[in-house]
Coordinates of C-alpha atoms and ligand atoms in Angstrom, one line a residue:
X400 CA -91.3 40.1 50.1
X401 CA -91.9 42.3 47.1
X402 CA -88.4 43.3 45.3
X403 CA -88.1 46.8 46.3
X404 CA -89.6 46.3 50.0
X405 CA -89.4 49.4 51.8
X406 CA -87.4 51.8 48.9
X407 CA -91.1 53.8 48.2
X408 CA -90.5 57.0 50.3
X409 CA -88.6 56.0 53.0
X410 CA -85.9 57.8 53.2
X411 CA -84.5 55.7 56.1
X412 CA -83.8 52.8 53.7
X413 CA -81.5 53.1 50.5
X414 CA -83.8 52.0 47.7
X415 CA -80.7 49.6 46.5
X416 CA -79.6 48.5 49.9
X417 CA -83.9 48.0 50.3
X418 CA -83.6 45.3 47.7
X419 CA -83.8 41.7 48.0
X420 CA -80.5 40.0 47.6
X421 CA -80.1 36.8 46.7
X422 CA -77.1 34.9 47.7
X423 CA -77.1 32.9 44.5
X424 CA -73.5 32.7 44.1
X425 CA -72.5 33.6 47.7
X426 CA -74.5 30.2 48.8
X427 CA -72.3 27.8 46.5
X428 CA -69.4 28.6 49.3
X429 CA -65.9 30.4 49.6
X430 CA -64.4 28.3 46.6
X431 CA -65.0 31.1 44.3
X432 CA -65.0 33.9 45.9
X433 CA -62.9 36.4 48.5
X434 CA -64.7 38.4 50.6
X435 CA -63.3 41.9 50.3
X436 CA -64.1 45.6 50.8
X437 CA -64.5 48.4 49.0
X438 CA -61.8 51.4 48.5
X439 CA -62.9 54.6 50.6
X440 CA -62.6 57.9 48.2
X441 CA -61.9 61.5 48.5
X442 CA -64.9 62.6 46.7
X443 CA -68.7 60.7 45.0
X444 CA -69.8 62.9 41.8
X445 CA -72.7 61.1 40.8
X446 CA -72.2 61.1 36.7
X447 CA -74.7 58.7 35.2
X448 CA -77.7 56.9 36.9
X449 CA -79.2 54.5 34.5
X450 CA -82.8 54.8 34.8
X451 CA -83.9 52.8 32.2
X452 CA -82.8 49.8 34.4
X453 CA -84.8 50.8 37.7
X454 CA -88.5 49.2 36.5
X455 CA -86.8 46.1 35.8
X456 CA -85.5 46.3 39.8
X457 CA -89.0 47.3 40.7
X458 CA -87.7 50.6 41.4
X459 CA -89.1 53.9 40.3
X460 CA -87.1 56.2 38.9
X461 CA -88.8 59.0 40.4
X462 CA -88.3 58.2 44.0
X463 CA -84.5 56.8 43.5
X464 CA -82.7 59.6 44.2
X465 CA -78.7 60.5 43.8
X466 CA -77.7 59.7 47.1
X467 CA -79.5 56.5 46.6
X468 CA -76.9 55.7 43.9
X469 CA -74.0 57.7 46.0
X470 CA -74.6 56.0 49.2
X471 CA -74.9 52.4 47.3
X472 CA -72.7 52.1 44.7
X473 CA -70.2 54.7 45.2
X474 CA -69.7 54.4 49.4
X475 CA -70.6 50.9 49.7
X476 CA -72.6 51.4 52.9
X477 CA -74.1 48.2 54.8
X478 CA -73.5 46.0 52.3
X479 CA -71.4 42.7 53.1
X480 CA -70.5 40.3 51.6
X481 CA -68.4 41.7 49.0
X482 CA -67.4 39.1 46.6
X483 CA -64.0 39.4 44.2
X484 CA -64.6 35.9 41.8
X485 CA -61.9 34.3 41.4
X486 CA -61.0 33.0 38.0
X487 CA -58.0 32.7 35.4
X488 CA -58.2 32.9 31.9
X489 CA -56.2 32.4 28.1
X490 CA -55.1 36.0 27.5
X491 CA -53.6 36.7 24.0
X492 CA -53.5 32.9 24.0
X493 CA -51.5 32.3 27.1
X494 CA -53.1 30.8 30.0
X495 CA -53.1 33.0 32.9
X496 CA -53.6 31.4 36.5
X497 CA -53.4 34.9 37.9
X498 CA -56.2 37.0 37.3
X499 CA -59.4 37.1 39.4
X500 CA -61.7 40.7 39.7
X501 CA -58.8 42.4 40.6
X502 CA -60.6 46.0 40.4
X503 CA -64.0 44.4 40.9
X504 CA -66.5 42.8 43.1
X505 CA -69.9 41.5 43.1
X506 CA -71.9 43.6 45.3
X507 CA -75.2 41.4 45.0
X508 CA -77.6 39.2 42.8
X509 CA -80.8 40.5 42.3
X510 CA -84.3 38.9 40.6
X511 CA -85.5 41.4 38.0
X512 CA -89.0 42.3 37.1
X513 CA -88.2 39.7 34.2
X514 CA -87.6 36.3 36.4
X515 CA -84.5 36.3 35.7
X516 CA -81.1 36.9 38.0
X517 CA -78.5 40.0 37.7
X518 CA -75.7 40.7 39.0
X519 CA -74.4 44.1 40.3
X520 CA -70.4 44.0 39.8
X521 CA -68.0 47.0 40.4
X522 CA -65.5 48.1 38.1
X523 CA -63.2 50.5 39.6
X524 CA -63.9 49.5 43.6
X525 CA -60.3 49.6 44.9
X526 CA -57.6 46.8 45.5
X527 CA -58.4 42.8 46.0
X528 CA -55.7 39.5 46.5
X529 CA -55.9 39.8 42.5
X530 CA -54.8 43.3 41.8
X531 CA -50.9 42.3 41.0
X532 CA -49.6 45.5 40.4
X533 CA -52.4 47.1 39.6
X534 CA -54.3 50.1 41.6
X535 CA -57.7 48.3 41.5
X536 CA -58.9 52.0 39.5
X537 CA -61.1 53.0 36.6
X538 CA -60.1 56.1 35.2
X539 CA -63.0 58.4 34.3
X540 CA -62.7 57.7 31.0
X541 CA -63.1 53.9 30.7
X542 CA -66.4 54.5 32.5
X543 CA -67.4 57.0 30.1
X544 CA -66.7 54.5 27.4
X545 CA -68.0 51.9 28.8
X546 CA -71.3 53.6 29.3
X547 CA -71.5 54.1 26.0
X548 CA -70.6 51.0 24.4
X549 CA -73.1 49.4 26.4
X550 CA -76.2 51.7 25.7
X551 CA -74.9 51.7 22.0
X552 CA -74.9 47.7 22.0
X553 CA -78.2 47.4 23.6
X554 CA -79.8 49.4 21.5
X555 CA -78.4 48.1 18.2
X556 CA -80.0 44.5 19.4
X557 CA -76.8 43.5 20.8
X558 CA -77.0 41.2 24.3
X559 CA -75.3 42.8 26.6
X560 CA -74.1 44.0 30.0
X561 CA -75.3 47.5 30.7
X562 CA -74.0 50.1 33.4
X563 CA -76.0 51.2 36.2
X564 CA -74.2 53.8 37.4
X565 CA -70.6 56.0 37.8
X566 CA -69.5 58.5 40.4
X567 CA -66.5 60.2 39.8
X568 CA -63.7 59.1 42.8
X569 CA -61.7 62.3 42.6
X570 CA -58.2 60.3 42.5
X571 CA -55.4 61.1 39.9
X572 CA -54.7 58.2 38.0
X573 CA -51.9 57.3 36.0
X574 CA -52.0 55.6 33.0
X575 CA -49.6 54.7 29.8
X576 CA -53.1 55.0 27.0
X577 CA -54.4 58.5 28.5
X578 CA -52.8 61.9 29.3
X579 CA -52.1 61.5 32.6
X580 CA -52.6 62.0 35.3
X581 CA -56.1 61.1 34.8
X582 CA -59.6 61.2 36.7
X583 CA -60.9 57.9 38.4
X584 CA -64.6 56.6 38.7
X585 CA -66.4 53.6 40.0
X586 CA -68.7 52.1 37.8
X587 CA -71.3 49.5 38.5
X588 CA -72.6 47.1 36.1
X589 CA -75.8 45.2 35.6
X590 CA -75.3 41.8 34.0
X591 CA -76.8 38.5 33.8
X592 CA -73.6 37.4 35.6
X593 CA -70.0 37.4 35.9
X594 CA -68.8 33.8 35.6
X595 CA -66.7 33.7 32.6
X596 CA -65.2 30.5 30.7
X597 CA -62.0 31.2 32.9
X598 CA -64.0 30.6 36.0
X599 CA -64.3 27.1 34.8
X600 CA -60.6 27.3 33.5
X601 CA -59.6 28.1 37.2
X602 CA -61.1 24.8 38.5
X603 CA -59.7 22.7 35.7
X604 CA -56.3 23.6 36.9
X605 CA -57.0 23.2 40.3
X606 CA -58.1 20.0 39.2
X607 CA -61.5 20.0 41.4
X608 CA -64.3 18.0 39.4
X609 CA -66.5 18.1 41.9
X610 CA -66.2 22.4 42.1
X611 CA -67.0 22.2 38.4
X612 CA -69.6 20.3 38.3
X613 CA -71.4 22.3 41.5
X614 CA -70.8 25.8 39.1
X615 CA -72.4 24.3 36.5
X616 CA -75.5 23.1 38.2
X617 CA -75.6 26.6 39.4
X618 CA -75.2 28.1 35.6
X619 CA -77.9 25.7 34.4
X620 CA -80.2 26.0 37.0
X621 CA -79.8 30.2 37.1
X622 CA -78.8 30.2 33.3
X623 CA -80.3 28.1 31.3
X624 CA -83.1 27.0 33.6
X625 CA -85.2 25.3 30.4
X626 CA -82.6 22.7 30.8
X627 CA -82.3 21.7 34.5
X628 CA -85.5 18.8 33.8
X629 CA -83.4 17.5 30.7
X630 CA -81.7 13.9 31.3
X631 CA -78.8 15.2 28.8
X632 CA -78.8 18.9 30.6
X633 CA -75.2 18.9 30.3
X634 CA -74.6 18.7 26.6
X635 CA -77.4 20.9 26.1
X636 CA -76.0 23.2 28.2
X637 CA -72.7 23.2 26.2
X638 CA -75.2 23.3 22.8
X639 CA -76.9 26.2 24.0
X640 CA -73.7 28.6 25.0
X641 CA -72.9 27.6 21.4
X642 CA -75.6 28.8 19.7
X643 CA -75.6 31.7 21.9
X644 CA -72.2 32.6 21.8
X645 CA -72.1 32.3 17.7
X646 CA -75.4 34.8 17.6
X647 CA -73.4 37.4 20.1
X648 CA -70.3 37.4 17.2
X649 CA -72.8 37.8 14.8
X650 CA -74.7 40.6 16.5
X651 CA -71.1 42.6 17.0
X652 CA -70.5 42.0 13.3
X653 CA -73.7 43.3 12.0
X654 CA -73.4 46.0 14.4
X655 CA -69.9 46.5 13.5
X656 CA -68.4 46.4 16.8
X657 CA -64.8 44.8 17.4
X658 CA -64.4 43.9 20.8
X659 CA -60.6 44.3 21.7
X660 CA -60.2 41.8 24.2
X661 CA -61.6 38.9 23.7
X662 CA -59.7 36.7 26.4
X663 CA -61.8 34.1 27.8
X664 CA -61.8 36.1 31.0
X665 CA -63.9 38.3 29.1
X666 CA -66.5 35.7 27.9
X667 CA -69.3 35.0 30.1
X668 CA -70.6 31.0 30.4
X669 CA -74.4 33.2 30.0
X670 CA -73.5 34.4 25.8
X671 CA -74.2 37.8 27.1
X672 CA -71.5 40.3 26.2
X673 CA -69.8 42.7 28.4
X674 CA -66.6 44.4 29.9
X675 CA -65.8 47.4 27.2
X676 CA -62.2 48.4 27.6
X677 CA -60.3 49.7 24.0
X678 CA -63.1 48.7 21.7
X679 CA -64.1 50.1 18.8
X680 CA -66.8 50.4 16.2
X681 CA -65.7 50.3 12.7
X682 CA -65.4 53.4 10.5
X683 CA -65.4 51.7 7.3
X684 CA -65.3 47.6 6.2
X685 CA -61.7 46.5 7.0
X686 CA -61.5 42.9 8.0
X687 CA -58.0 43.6 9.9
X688 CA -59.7 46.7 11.8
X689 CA -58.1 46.1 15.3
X690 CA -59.2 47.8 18.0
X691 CA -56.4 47.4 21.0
X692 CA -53.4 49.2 20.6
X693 CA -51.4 46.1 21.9
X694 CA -53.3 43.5 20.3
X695 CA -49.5 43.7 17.6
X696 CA -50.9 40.6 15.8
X697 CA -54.2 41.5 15.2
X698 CA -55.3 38.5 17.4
X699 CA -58.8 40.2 18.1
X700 CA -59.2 41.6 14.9
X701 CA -62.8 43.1 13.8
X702 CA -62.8 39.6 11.2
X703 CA -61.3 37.0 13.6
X704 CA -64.3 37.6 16.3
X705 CA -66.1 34.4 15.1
X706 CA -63.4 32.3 15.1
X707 CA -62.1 33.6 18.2
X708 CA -65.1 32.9 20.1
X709 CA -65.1 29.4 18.3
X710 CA -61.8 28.9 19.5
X711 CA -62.8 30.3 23.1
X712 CA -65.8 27.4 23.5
X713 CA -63.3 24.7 22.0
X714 CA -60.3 25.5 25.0
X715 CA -64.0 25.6 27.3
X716 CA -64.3 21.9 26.2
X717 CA -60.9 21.0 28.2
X718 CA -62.1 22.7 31.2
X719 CA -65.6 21.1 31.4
X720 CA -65.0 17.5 30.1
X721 CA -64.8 15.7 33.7
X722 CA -68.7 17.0 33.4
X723 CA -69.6 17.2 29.4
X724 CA -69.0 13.8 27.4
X725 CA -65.9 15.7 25.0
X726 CA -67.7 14.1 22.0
X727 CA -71.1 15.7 22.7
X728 CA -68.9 19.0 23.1
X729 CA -67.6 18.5 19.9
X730 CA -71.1 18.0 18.4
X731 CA -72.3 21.2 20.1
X732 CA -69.4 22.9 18.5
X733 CA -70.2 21.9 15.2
X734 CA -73.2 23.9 15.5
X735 CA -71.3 27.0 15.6
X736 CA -71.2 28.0 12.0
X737 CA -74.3 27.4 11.4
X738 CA -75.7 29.7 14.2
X739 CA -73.2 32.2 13.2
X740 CA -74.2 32.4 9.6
X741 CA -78.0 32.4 9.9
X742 CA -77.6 34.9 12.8
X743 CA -75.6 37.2 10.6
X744 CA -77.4 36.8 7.9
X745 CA -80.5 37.7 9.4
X746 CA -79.2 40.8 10.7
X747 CA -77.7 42.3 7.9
X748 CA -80.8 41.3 5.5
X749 CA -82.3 43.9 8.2
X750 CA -80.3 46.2 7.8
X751 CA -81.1 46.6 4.1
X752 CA -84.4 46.2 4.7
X753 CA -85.5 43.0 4.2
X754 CA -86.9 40.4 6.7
X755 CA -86.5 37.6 4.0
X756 CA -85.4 37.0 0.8
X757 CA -85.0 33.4 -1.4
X758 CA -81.3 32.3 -0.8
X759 CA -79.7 32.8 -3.7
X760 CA -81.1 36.4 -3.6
X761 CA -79.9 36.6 0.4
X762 CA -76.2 35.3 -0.8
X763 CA -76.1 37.4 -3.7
X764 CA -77.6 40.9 -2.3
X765 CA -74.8 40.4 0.8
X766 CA -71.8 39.5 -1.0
X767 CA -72.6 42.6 -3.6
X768 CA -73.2 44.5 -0.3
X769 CA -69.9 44.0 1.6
X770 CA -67.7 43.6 -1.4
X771 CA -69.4 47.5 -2.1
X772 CA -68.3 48.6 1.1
X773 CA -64.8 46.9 1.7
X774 CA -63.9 48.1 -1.7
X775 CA -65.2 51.9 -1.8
X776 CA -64.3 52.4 1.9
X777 CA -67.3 54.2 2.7
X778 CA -68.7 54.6 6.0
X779 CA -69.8 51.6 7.3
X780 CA -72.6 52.9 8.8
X781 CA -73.6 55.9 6.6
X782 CA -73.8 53.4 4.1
X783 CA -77.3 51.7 5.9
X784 CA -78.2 54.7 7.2
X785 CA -78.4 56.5 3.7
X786 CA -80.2 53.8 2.5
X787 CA -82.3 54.2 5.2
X788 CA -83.0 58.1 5.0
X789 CA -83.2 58.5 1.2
X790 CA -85.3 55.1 1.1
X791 CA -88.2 55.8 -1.6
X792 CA -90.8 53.1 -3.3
X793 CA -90.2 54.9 -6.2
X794 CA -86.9 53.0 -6.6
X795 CA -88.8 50.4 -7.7
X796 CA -89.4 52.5 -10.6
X797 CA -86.0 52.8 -11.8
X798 CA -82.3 51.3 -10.6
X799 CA -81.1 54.9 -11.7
X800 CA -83.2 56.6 -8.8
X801 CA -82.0 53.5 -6.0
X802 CA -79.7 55.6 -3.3
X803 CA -79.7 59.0 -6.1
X804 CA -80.4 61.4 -2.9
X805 CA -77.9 60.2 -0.8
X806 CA -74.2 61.2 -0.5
X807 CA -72.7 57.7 -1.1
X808 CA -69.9 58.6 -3.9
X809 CA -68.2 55.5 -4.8
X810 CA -64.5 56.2 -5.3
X811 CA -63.0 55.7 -9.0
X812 CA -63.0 51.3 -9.5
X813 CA -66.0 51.1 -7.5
X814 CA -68.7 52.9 -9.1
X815 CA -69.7 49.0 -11.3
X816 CA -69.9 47.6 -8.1
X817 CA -72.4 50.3 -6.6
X818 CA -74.2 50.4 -10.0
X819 CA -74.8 46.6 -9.4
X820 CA -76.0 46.6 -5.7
X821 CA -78.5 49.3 -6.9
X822 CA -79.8 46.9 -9.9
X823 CA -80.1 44.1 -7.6
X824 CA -81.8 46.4 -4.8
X825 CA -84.3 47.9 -7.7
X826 CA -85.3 44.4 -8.5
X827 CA -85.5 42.6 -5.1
X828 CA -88.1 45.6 -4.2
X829 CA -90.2 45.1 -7.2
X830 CA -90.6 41.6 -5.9
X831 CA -92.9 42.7 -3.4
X832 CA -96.0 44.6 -3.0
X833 CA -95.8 48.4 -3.5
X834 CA -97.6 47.8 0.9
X835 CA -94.9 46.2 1.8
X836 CA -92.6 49.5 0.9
X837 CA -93.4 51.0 4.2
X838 CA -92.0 47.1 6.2
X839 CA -89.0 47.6 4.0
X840 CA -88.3 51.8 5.4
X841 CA -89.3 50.9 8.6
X842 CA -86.8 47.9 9.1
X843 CA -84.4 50.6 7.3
X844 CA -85.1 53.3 10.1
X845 CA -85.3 50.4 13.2
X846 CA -82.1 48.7 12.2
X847 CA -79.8 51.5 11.1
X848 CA -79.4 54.7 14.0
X849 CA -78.2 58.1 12.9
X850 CA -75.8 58.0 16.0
X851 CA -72.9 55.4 16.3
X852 CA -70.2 55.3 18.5
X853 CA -67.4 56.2 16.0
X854 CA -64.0 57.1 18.0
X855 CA -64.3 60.8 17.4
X856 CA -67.7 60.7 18.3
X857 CA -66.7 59.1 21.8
X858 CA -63.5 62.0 22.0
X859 CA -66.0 64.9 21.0
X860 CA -68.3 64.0 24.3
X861 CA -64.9 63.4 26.4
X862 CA -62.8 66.9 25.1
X863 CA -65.6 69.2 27.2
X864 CA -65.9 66.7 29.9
X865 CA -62.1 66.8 30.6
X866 CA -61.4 70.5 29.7
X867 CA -64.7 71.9 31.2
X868 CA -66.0 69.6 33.1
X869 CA -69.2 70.2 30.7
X870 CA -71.1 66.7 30.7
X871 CA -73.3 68.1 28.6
X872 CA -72.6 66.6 25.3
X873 CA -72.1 63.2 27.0
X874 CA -75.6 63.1 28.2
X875 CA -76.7 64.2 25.0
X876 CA -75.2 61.6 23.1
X877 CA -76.8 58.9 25.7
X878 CA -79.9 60.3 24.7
X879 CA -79.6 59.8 21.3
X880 CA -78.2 56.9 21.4
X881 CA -81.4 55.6 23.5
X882 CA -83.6 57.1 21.1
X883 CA -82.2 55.6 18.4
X884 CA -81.7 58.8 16.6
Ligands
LIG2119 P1 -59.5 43.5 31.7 O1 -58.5 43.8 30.6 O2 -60.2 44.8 32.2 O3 -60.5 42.5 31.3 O4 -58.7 43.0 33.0 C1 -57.9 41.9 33.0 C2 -57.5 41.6 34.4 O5 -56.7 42.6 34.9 C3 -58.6 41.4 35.3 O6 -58.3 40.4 36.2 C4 -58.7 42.7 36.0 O7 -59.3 42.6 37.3 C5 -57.3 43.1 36.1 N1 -57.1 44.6 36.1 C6 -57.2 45.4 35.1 N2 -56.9 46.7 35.4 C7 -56.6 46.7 36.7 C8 -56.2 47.6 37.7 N3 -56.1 48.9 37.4 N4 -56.0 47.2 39.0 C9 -56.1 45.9 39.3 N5 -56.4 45.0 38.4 C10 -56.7 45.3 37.2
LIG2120 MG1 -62.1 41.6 32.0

């Protein structure tokens, strides 16, 4: 059976309810899951469809129509099981035995184009047994941004979740961090999957070896399927989420993205990142940037993300170690910085321009680089993408004419400092090749976009969306933001 069996012109069959399911998670039994259904709503305003995603799903864009998405993944139509995970989770952290998708479900697993498995999970489907107190709602703007921040992410080289689709609900929600009361969607997310480090946390305290040890078969065989032949799979395993979990920080920091919430609830066992609630991209170098209004310590800070996330896999360790030998855990771990700090490096290299330079160089150019922009306080972004438009090989003609066009003005005490950078920059480029300019500007223009996701960028698309209802701008932005204009 071919992935999208029956979805070419049939309009009998739903092209996503023509898909073929896999009961990947469903299959491991009812230790992990609650069957429940979806909320029913007063109204399905199809807002974003995320065709970039459909070839990967065999689908063609052209044939999937809206009320595909409507009928799918706004109704729910014939579609059962509906799976709420259950997990808990160290929030802020304190452990917490009483989360679980409590405005979420998975609605299936499907093979992509790729090999590899996704899941579809809602965000925004109505109550489950782990709402609390909670409506089991996404307002209309946390759809919005989580749109955003995962088109943004993906295209800045980030690995991440990415949303395939939100229909406005037509609820009135009511909310203490927006006016209220506020508009509701349901939003439906693409991922490589939703187990998180507090699904394992969740069997740990339930004390159930054996349930831990069936999950992670499951995550190695699905996950990390290079591993399943391995005699020492298990550490592996724990080795790989490492290194892939270090190179996610280091993508978000290069990309200068601070998270918000980085629970382990929020950390999935794949490395792949996902669920956007108050993040925020950084408007200028500020190690203490924090992005959640109630984060009062700065747990999640824009700086702390790597050791966070370190911290994150060493509380994992407790969870896993009836499975994982705790001293090859520990070994695994040790790993971490390592990962990080080539990872990062890497990135921002690119970001100047350069695929390689000797070490000392590397050290030197990025230390000059960020001490530049944490001291002047200039955009964090404009600064690469200056360097990017204004890039000319005639700066290897003179330091004097490195960055001259652009409008970086380094505030009084900094101006050494910027001087510097562009003596260093002058001379790296004259270590190469006057062919290798055009590498150098095309790095420039790959790794640096015009558009970033700055919070007044985000409030200029949502101001006509909530006072108009003009979506306008917001599907403009997504455009640009794909182009990587
Ligand atoms: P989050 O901060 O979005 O990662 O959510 C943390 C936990 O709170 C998860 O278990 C969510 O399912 C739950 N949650 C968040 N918002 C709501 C809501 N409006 N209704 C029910 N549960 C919620
Ligand atoms: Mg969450």
């Amino acid at each position: 059976m071919t992935l999208a069996e029956n979805s070419n012109n049939n309009n009998s069959i739903n092209a996503f309810l023509g898909l073929n399911y896999e009961p990947a998670l469903e299959s491991l039994g009812n230790d992990y899951y609650d069957e429940v259904a979806a909320a029913e709503f007063p109204q399905h305003i199809l807002r974003w469809r995320n065709d970039a995603l459909l070839p990967r799903l065999g689908l063609d864009p052209e044939v999937v129509t809206d009320a595909d998405f409507v009928t799918a993944f706004g109704k729910f139509e014939k579609r059962k099981p509906l799976l709420a995970l259950r997990y808990h989770g160290y929030q802020f952290g304190e452990y917490n035995p009483m989360l679980g998708d409590g405005r979420g479900f998975l609605y299936g697993q499907v093979r992509g184009s790729d090999g590899e498995l996704y899941d579809f999970g809602t965000k925004g489907s109505g109550r489950t047994p782990y709402s609390r107190g909670g409506d089991g709602m996404l307002t209309l703007k946390g759809g919005v941004r989580e749109v955003l921040a995962a088109e943004a992410l993906h295209h800045m080289g980030v690995r991440t979740s990415r949303c395939l689709s939100m229909i406005e609900t037509g609820l009135s929600l009511w909310r203490g961090d927006e006016p209220s009361p506020t508009r509701s969607c349901v939003m439906v997310r693409m991922s490589k999957s939703h187990i998180r480090f507090g699904t394992f946390e969740r069997l740990h305290y339930l004390r159930r070896p054996d349930l831990t040890k069936k999950l992670l078969d499951h995550v190695i065989e699905q996950y990390y399927p290079n591993l399943i032949h391995e005699q020492e799979k298990y550490a592996l395993f724990y080795a790989e989420l490492v290194k892939r979990v270090a190179e996610l920080v280091a993508q978000w920091m290069a990309a200068g993205f601070c998270h918000a919430v980085l629970n382990t609830d929020n950390m999935s066992i794949t490395g792949e990142s996902f669920d956007y609630g108050p993040y925020a991209f950084i408007p200028t170098y500020q190690p203490y940037f924090t992005a959640a209004y109630f984060d009062y310590y700065k747990r999640y800070c824009y700086s702390h993300q790597p050791s966070i996330c370190q911290l994150n896999l060493e509380m994992l360790q407790e969870a896993l170690k009836s499975v994982i030998a705790l001293a090859d855990m520990e070994m695994g771990l040790a790993s971490f910085d390592e990962h990080y700090q080539r990872e990062y490096d890497s990135l921002m290299l690119q970001k100047i321009g350069f695929e390689q330079l000797q070490d000392t160089q590397k050290t030197e150019l990025l230390k000059l680089t960020i001490q530049f922009l944490q001291d002047s306080q200039v955009g964090y972004h404009q600064f690469f993408y200056e360097i990017a438009r204004t890039f000319s090989p005639k700066w290897r003609d003179e330091p004097g004419l490195v960055m001259a066009t652009s409008n970086i003005v380094p505030v009084t005490g900094t101006s050494e400092i910027f001087d510097n950078w562009c003596i260093l920059y002058h001379k790296l480029l004259n270590n190469f090749d006057i062919q290798d300019m055009s590498i150098i500007a095309q790095n420039l223009a790959l790794n640096n976009p015009k558009t970033v996701l700055l919070r007044p960028v985000i409030e200029s698309i949502w101001e006509p969306i909530t006072q108009e209802d003009n979506w306008q701008p917001f599907y403009e932005l997504v455009k640009q933001i794909q182009s990587g204009n």
